[in-house]
Coordinates of C-alpha atoms in Angstrom, one line a residue:
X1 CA -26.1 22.7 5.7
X2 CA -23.9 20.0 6.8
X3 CA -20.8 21.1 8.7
X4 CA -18.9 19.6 5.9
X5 CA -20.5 21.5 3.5
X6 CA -19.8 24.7 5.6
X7 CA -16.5 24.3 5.4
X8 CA -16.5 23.9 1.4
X9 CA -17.9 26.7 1.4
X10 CA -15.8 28.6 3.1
X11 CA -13.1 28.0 0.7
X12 CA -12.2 27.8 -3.0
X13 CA -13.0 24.8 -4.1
X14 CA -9.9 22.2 -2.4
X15 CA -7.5 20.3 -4.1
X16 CA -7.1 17.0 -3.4
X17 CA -3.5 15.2 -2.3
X18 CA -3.3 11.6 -1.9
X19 CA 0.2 10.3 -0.8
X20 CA 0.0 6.9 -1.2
X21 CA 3.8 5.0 -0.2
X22 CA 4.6 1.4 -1.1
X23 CA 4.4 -1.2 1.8
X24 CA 4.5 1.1 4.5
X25 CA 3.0 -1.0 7.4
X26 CA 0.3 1.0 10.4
X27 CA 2.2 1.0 13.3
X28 CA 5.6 2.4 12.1
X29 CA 4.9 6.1 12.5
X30 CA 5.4 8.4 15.5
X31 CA 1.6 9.3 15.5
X32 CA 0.7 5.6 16.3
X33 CA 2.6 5.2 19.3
X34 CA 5.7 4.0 18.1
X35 CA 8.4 5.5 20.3
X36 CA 11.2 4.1 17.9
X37 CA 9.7 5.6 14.2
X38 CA 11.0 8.9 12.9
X39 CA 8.2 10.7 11.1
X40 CA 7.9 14.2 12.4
X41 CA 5.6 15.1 8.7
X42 CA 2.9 12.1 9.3
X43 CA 2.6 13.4 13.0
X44 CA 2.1 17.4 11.8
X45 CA -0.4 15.7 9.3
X46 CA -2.4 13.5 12.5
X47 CA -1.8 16.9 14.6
X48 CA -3.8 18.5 12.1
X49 CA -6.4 16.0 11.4
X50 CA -7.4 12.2 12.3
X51 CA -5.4 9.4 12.3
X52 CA -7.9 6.2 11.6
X53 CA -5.7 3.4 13.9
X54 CA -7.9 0.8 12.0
X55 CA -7.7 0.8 8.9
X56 CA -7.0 -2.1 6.6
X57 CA -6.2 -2.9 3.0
X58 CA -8.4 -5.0 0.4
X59 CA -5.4 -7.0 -0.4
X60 CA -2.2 -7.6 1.2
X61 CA -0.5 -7.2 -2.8
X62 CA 0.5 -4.3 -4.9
X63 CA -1.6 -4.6 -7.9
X64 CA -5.0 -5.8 -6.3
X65 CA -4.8 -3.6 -3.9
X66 CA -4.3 -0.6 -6.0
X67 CA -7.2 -1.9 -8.0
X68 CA -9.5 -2.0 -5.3
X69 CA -8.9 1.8 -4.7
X70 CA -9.1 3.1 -7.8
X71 CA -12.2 1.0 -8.9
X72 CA -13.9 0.5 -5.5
X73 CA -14.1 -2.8 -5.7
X74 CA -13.4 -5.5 -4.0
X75 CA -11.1 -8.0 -5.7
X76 CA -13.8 -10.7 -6.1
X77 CA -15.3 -8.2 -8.3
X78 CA -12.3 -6.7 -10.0
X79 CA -10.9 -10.2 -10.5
X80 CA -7.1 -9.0 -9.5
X81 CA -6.5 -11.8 -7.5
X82 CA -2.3 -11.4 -7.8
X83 CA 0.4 -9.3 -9.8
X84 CA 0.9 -9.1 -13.2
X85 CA -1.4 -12.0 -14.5
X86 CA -4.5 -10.4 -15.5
X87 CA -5.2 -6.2 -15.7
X88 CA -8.0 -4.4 -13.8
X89 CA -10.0 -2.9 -16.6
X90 CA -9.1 0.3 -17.3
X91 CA -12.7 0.9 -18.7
X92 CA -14.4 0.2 -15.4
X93 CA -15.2 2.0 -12.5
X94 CA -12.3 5.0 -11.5
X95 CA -13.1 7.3 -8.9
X96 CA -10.0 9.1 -10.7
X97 CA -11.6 9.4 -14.0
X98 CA -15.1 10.9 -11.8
X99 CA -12.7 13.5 -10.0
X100 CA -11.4 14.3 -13.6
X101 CA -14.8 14.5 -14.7
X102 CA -15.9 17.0 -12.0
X103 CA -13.5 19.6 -13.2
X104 CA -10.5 18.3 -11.4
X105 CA -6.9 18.5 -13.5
X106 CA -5.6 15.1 -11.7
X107 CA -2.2 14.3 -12.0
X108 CA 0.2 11.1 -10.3
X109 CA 3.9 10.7 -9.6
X110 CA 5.1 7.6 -8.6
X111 CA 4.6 4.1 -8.9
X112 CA 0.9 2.9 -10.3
X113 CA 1.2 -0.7 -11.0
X114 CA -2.5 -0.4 -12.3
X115 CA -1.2 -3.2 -15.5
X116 CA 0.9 -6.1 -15.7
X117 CA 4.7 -5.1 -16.5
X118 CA 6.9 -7.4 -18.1
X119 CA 10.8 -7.2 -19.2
X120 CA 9.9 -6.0 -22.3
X121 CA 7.9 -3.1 -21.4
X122 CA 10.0 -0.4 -22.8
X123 CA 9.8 2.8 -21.0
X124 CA 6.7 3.9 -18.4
X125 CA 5.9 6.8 -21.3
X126 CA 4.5 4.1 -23.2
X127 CA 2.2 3.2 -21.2
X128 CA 0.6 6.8 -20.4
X129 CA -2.2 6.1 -22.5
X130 CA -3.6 3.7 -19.9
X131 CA -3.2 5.9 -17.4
X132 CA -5.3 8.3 -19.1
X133 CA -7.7 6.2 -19.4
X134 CA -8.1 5.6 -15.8
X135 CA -8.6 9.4 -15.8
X136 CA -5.0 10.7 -15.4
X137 CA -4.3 14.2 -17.1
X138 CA -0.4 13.8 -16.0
X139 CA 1.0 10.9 -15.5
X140 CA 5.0 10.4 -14.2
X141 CA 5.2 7.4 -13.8
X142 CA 8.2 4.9 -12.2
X143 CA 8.8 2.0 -11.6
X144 CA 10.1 -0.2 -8.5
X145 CA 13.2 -1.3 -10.0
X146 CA 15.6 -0.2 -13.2
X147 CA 17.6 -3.1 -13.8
X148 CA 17.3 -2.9 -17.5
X149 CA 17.3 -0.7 -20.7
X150 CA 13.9 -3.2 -21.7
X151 CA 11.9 -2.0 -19.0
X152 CA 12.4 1.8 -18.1
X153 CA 11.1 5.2 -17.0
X154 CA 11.7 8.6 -15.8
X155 CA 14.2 7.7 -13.1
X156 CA 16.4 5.8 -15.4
X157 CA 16.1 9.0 -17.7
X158 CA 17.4 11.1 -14.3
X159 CA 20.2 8.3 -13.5
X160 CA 21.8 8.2 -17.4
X161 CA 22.0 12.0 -16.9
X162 CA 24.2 12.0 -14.2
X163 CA 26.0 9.0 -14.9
X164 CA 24.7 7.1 -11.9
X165 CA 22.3 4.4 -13.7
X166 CA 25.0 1.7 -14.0
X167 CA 25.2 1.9 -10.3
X168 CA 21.9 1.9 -9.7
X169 CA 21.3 -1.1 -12.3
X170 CA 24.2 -3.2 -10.5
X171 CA 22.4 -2.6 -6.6
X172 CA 18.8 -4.0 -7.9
X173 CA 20.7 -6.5 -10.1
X174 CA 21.8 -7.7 -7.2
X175 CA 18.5 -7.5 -4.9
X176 CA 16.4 -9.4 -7.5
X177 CA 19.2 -12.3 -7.7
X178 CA 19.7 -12.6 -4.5
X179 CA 17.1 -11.0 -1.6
X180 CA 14.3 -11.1 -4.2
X181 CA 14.9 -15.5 -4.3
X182 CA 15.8 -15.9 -0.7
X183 CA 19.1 -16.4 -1.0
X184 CA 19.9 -13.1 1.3
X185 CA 18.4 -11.9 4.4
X186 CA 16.5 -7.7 4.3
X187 CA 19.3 -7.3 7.4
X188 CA 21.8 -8.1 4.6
X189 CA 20.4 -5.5 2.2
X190 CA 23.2 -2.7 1.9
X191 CA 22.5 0.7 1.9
X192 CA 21.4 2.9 -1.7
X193 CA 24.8 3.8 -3.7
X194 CA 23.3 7.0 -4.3
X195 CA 23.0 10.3 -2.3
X196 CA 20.2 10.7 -0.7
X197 CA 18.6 13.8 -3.3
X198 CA 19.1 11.1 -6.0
X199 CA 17.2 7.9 -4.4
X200 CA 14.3 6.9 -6.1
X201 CA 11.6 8.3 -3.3
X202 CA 13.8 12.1 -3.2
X203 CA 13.3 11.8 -6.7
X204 CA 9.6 11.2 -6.7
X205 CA 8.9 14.0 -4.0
X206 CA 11.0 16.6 -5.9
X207 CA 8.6 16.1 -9.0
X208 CA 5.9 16.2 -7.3
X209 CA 6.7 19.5 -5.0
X210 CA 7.7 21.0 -8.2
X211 CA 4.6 19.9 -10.1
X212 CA 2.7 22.1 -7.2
X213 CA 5.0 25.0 -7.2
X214 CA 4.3 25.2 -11.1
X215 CA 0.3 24.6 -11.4
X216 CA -1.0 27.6 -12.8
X217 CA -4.1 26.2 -14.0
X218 CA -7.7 27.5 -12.5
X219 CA -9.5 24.2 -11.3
X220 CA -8.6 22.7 -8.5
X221 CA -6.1 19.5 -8.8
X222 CA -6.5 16.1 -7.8
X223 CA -2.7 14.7 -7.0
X224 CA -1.7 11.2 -6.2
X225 CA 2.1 11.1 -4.8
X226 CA 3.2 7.4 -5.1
X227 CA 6.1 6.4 -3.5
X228 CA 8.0 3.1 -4.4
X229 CA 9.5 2.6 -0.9
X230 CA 9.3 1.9 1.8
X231 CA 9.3 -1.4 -0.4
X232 CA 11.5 -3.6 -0.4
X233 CA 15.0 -3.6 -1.3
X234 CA 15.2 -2.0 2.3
X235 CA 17.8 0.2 0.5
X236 CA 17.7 3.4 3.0
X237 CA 20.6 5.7 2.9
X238 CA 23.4 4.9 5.2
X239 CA 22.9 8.6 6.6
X240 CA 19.2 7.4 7.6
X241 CA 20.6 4.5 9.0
X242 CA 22.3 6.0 11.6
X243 CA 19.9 8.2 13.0
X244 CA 18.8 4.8 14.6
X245 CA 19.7 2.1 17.4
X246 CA 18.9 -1.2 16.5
X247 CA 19.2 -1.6 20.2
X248 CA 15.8 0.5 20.4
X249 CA 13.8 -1.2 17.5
X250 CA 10.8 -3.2 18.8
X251 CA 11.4 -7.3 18.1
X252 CA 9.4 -8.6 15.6
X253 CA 7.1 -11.6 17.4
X254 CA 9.4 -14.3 17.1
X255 CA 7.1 -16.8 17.8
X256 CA 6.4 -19.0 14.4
X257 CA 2.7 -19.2 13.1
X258 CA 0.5 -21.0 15.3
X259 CA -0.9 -24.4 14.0
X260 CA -2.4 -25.3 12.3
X261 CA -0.9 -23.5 9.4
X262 CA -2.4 -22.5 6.8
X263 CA -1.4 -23.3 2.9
X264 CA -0.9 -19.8 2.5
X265 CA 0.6 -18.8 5.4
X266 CA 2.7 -22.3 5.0
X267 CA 3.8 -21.0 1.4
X268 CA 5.2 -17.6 2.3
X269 CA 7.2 -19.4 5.5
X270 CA 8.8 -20.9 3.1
X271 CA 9.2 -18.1 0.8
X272 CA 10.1 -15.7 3.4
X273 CA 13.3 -18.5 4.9
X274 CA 13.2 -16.6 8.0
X275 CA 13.8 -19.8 10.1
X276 CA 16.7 -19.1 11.6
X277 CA 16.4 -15.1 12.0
X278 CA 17.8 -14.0 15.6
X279 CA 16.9 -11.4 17.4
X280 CA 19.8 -9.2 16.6
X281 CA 18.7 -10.3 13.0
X282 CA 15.2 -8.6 13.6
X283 CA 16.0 -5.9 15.1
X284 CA 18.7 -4.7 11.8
X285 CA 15.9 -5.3 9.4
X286 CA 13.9 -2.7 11.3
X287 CA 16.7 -0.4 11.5
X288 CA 16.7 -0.6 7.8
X289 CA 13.1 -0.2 7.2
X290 CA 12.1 2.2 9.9
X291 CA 15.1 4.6 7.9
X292 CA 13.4 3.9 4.8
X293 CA 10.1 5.1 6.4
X294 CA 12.0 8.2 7.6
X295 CA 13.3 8.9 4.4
X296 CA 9.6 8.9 3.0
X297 CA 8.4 11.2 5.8
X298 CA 11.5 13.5 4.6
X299 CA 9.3 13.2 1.0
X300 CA 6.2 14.2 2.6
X301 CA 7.4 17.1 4.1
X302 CA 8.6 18.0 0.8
X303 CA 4.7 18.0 -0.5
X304 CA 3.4 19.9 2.5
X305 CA 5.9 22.5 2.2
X306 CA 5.7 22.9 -1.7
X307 CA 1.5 23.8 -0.7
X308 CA 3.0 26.2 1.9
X309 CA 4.9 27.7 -0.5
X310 CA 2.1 28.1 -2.9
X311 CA -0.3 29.3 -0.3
X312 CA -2.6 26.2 -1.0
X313 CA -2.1 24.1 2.4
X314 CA -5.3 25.4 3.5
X315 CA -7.1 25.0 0.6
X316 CA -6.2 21.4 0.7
X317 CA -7.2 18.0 1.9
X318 CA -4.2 15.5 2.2
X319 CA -4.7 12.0 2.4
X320 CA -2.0 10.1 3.9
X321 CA -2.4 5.8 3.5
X322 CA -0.2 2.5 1.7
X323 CA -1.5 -0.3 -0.3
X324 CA -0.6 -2.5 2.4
X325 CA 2.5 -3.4 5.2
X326 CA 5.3 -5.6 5.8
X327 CA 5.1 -8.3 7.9
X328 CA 9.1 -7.2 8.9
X329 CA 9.8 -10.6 10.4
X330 CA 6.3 -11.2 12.8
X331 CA 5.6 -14.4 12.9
X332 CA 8.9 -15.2 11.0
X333 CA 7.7 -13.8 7.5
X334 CA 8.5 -11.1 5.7
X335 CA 6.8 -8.7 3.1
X336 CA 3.0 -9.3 2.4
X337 CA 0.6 -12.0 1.1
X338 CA -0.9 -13.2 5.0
X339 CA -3.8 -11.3 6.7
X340 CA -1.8 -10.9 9.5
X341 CA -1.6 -7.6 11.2
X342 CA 2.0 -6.5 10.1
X343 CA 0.3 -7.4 6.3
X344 CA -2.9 -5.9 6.1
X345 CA -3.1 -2.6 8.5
X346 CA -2.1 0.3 7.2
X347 CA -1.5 4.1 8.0
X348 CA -4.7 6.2 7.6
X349 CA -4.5 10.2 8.4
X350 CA -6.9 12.4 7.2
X351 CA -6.2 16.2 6.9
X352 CA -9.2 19.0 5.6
X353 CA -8.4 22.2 4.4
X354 CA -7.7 24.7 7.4
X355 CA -6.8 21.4 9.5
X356 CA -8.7 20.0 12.4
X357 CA -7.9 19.5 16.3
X358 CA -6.0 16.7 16.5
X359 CA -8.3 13.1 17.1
X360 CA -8.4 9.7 16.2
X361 CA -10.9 7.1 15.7
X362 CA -11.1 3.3 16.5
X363 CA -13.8 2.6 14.2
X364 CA -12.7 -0.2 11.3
X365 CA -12.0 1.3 7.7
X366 CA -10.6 0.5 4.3
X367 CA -9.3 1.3 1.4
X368 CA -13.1 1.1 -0.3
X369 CA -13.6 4.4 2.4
X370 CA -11.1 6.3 0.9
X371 CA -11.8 6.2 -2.2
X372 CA -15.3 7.0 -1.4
X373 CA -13.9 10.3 0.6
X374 CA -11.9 11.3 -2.2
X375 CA -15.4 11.4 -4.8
X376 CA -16.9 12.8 -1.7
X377 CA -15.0 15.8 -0.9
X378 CA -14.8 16.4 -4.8
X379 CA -17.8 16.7 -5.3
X380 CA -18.1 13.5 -7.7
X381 CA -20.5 11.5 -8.1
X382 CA -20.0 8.1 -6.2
X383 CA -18.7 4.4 -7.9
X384 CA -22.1 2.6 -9.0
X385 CA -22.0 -0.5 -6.6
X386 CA -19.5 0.1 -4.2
X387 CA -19.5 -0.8 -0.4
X388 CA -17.0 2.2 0.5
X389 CA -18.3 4.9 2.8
X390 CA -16.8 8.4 2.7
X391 CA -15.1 9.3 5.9
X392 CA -14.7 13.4 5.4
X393 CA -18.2 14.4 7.6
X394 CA -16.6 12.3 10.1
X395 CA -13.2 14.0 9.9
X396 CA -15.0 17.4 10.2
X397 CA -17.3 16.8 12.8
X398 CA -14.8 15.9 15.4
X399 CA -14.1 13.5 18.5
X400 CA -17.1 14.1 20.1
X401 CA -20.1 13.6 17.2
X402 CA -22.3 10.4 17.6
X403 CA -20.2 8.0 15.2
X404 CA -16.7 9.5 15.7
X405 CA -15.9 6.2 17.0
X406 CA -17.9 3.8 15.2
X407 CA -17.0 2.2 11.4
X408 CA -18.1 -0.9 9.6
X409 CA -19.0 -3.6 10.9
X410 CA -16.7 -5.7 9.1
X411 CA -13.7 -5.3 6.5
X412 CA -12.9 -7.7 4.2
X413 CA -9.6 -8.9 2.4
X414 CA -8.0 -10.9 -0.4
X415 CA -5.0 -12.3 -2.1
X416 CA -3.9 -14.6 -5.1
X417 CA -5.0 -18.3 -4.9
X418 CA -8.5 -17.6 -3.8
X419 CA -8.1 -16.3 0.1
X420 CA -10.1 -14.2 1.5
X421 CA -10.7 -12.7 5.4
X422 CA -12.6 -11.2 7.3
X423 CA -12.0 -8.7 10.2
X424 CA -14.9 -7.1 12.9
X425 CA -14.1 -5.7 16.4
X426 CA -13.6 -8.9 17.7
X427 CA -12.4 -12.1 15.4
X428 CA -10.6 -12.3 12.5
X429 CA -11.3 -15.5 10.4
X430 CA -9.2 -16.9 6.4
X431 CA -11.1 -18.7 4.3
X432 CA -10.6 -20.5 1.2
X433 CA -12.4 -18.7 -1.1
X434 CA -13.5 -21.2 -3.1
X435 CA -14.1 -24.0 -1.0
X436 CA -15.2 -21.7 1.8
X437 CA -12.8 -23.8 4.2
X438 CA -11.9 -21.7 6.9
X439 CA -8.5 -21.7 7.6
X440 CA -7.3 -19.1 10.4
X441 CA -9.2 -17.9 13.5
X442 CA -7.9 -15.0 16.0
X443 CA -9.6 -13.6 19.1
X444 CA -8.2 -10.5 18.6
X445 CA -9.1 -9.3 22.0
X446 CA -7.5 -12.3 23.4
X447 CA -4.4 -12.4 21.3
X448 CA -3.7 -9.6 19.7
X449 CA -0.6 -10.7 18.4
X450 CA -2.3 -13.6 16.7
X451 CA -0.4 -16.1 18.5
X452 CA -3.3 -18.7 18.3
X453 CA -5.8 -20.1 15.6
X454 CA -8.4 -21.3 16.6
X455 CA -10.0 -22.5 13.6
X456 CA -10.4 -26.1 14.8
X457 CA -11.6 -24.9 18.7
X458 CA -15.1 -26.4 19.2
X459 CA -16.4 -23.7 21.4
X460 CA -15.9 -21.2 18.4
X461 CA -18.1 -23.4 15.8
X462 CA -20.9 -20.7 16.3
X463 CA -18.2 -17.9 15.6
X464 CA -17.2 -19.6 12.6
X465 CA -20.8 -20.4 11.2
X466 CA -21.8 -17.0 11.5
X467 CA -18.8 -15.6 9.8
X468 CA -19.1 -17.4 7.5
X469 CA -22.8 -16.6 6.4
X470 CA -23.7 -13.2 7.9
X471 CA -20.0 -11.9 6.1
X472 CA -18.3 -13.9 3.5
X473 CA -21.6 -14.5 2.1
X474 CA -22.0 -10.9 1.2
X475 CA -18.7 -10.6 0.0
X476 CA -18.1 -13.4 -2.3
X477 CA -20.0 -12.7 -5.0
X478 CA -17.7 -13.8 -7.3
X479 CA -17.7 -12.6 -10.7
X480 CA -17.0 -16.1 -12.2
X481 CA -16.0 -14.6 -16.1
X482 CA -13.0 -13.0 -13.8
X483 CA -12.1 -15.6 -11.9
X484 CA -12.3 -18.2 -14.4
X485 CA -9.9 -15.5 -16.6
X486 CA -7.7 -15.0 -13.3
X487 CA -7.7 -18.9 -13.1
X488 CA -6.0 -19.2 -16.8
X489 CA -3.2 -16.9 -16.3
X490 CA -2.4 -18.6 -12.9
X491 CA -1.9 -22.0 -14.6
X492 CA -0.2 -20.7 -17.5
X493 CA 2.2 -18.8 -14.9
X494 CA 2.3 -21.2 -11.5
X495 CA 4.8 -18.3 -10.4
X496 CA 2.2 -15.5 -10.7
X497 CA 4.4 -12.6 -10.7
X498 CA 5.8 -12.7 -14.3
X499 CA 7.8 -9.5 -13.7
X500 CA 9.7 -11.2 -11.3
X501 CA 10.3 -13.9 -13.1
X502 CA 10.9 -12.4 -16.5
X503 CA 13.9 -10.6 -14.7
X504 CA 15.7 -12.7 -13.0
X505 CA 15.4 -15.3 -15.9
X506 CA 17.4 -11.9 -17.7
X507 CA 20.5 -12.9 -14.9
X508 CA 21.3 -16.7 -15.0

C-alpha cells in the first residue's frame, strides 16, 4: 500500500475543496516570497502542505483556461481558443461529472464562465442546466459584473435586497466605459461603493462557508469556490487599501517588450495603453490589486474556518490555484493574453487531509495536474486521453522522496488567434500556431525577467529546432472540426469577446 493510500484509509472518505480565484497572478502571496502581499490564509494552507512555485496555466484567458481544467484538455483539443465565441462541450470529458459519478455530491459557488454570456443572458439560474451537465449537483453561480437587469444572478438578487444594486450597476457602468476601453488607467480605478461584507468575493465566501456549515448529506462533497476577483476592476475596499504603502509595492519591470515584438504581444501594448505609466503609477495599481488579493485571502479564511467549524478540516483536501495572472504593468501591459510570467504562472498549494510538513517543489506543473489530482484523490476514474499527472502521492510523500523535486518536462500554453508556448527548465519559446513561426524566445536562466527574445539569435537555431519538433509537435494536434468552428466565430466577431462588446454597445 502506497503511502497515499494509507492515508485514505486512515480517514473517512475526504472531501474535496478547490478554491479557484479570478486572475490572481503566482507571486503575489506571502508564501512565495513576497514581503509586500497580505495573505496570512494561503500561507496557513503552504504551512500545512506544498506550495508548487511552478505552476502554469493552459491559457492566459478565462474561458479556455477553465475549459482546460474541467475537460483536461488542452485548448487545441477543446477548441476554446478565446471568450465567448465558441462553448467547450458540455458533453465531453469533465473530471467534475467523474467525481460526481464516484459518489461525490459536488457543488460550485462563484464564477464558471464554462459558456459564452451575452447581454441577453437573463439571469445565471437559467443556465444551471449546463452546469449540471458538466456534473454540478449545486450550482450558484455569478457573474463578473451586474451592469444590467438583461444579464443577472444571485448577487444582483443580494444587491436589490438591500437597496445597493443601483450603486453597484453605476461603479461597473463606469469600469466597462471607461477602464474596460482604455480610456482610464487600473491606478484610476476607485474603490468598491459597498462595505466590505457586501462586495462581490465576501459575498461568494459567505455562500460557500454557509453551504459547508449546512451539508448534512452522507457522501463526501466535491466543492469548487470561484472567486471573481482579484479580476479586474481592481475595486478593493478602501479599508484594504490602506493596510498598504505603495511606497513598499515591488515596481512592475518597466522596461517595454524586447524586440522583436510579437503580433500578439504588439496587440495587447496597444490594448493595455500603458505607455506612459510612471512609477508612482505602478506602484498604486499594485496597492490596489495586492488589497484585492488580501480581500480574497479574508474569503479563504472564511472556507477553512467554516470546515473547522464543521469538524471536516482534517477530513479534507483543499486545493488552492487561479485560471491565470495579471501582468500588473511588467513589461508595460496589463491583464492577460501574453505568455509572459506575470500572465501565465499561477498560485499552486496543495493541502491533504490531516496536513503535511510544510515543503515546496520546483518541479514544472499545470492546470492538466490538477485536474488529474482531483480524479485521483477521489477515487475517479481518470479523463480518457489526457496528458495531466496527479500530484497527491507527491504531496504525501514529502520533500525528501525521489521525484519531490522533478515535474514534466515541458508545459504548454495557448490563447485566441492561434498562439501557443512552450515552457521547460530552461527556455521558453511562442509560436504561431498555425504557421509554426516562432515568435518569442527567453533564456529563462539568463533573463528571468524576460528582458530579451532571442527568437532571431543564430546560436539558438538548434534550441528553436528542437522545440519545435520534440514539443510543439506533440502538442498541436489540432482538432481541425474545432478550429475551423473556432475560426468562424472569430470572423464573424473580429472583437472576440462579445460580452464585452454587447455591453458597452448597451452605453453609447
Amino acid at each position: 500500500m502506497t503511502e497515499l493510500e494509507e492515508r485514505m484509509a486512515m480517514t473517512d472518505r475526504p472531501n474535496i475543496v478547490l478554491i479557484f480565484p479570478d486572475q490572481h497572478r503566482g507571486d503575489t502571496m506571502g508564501c512565495a516570497g513576497n514581503p509586500a502581499a497580505q495573505t496570512p490564509n494561503l500561507d496557513r494552507l503552504a504551512a500545512e502542505g506544498v506550495l508548487f512555485e511552478r505552476c502554469l496555466t493552459n491559457s492566459p484567458l478565462c474561458m479556455p483556461a477553465r475549459a482546460s481544467l474541467i475537460t483536461g484538455q488542452h485548448v487545441n483539443r477543446h477548441g476554446i481558443w478565446g471568450n465567448n465565441l465558441v462553448e467547450p462541450d458540455r458533453y465531453g470529458p469533465s473530471h467534475v461529472r467523474n467525481i460526481r459519478d464516484s459518489g461525490f455530491h459536488t457543488a460550485i459557488f462563484g464564477k464558471t464562465h464554462l459558456y459564452a454570456n451575452h447581454k441577453n443572458d437573463g439571469h445565471t439560474r437559467d443556465h444551471a442546466h449546463k452546469l449540471k451537465d458538466w456534473g454540478y449537483e449545486t450550482s450558484h453561480e455569478l457573474r463578473d459584473v451586474v451592469p444590467s437587469s438583461r444579464c443577472n444572478c444571485y448577487y444582483a438578487d443580494f444587491l436589490e435586497e438591500r437597496g445597493r444594486l443601483r450603486l453597484y450597476q453605476d461603479y461597473t457602468r463606469l469600469w466597462w466605459t471607461t477602464g474596460f476601453r482604455g480610456l482610464s488607467h487600473p491606478w484610476e480605478d476607485p474603490p468598491s461603493p459597498l462595505p466590505t461584507d457586501e462586495h462581490i468575493d465576501m459575498y461568494c465566501a459567505d455562500k460557500a462557508a454557509a453551504w459547508i456549515r449546512d451539508y448534512e448529506a452522507e457522501n463526501p462533497f466535491y466543492l469548487q469556490v470561484c472567486f471573481t476577483g482579484p479580476h479586474t476592476p481592481f475595486d478593493s475596499p478602501a479599508e484594504y487599501r490602506d493596510r498598504f504603502n505603495p511606497e513598499e509595492m515591488p515596481l512592475a519591470i518597466m522596461d517595454p517588450p524586447a524586440a522583436p515584438v510579437s503580433p500578439q504581444v504588439e496587440r495587447q501594448v496597444k490594448a493595455g495603453r500603458l505607455q506612459n505609466m510612471t512609477e508612482s503609477h505602478s506602484r498604486v495599481m499594485r496597492t490596489y490589486y495586492y488589497a484585492k488579493v488580501a480581500l480574497i485571502d479574508h474569503g479563504v479564511g472564511m472556507v477553512i474556518q467554516a470546515l473547522q467549524d464543521k469538524g471536516i478540516l482534517d477530513n479534507t483536501w483543499i486545493i488552492y490555484t487561479s485560471d491565470h495572472g495579471d501582468m500588473l504593468g511588467d513589461h508595460r501591459l496589463n491583464q492577460k493574453l501574453v505568455f509572459y510570467q506575470g500572465a501565465v504562472d499561477v498560485p499552486l498549494i496543495i493541502r491533504p487531509p490531516g496536513k503535511v510538513p510544510a515543503w515546496r517543489t520546483r518541479g514544472l506543473t499545470d492546470h492538466l495536474d490538477v485536474s488529474a489530482t482531483l480524479l485521483d484523490i477521489a477515487g475517479a476514474p481518470p479523463l480518457a486521453d489526457s496528458p495531466g499527472h496527479s500530484l497527491a502521492a507527491k504531496v504525501v510523500a514529502g520533500p525528501t522522496a525521489p521525484g519531490a523535486q522533478q515535474g514534466k518536462d515541458v508545459v504548454f500554453s495557448e490563447v485566441e488567434r492561434y498562439y501557443a508556448m512552450a515552457r521547460d527548465e530552461r527556455y521558453k519559446m511562442a509560436i504561431n500556431a498555425i504557421s509554426r513561426q516562432p515568435l518569442e524566445l527567453y533564456d529563462l536562466v539568463e533573463d528571468p525577467q524576460e528582458q530579451r527574445n532571442l527568437v532571431h539569435e543564430p546560436g539558438l537555431s538548434g534550441v528553436r529546432e528542437e522545440m519545435l519538433h520534440a514539443y510543439f509537435d506533440q502538442l498541436l494536434g489540432l482538432d481541425q472540426e474545432k478550429l475551423d468552428s473556432y475560426k468562424e466565430a472569430l470572423k464573424a466577431k473580429p472583437d472576440t469577446d462579445t460580452f464585452v462588446t454587447d455591453l458597452i454597445s448597451q452605453f453609447r
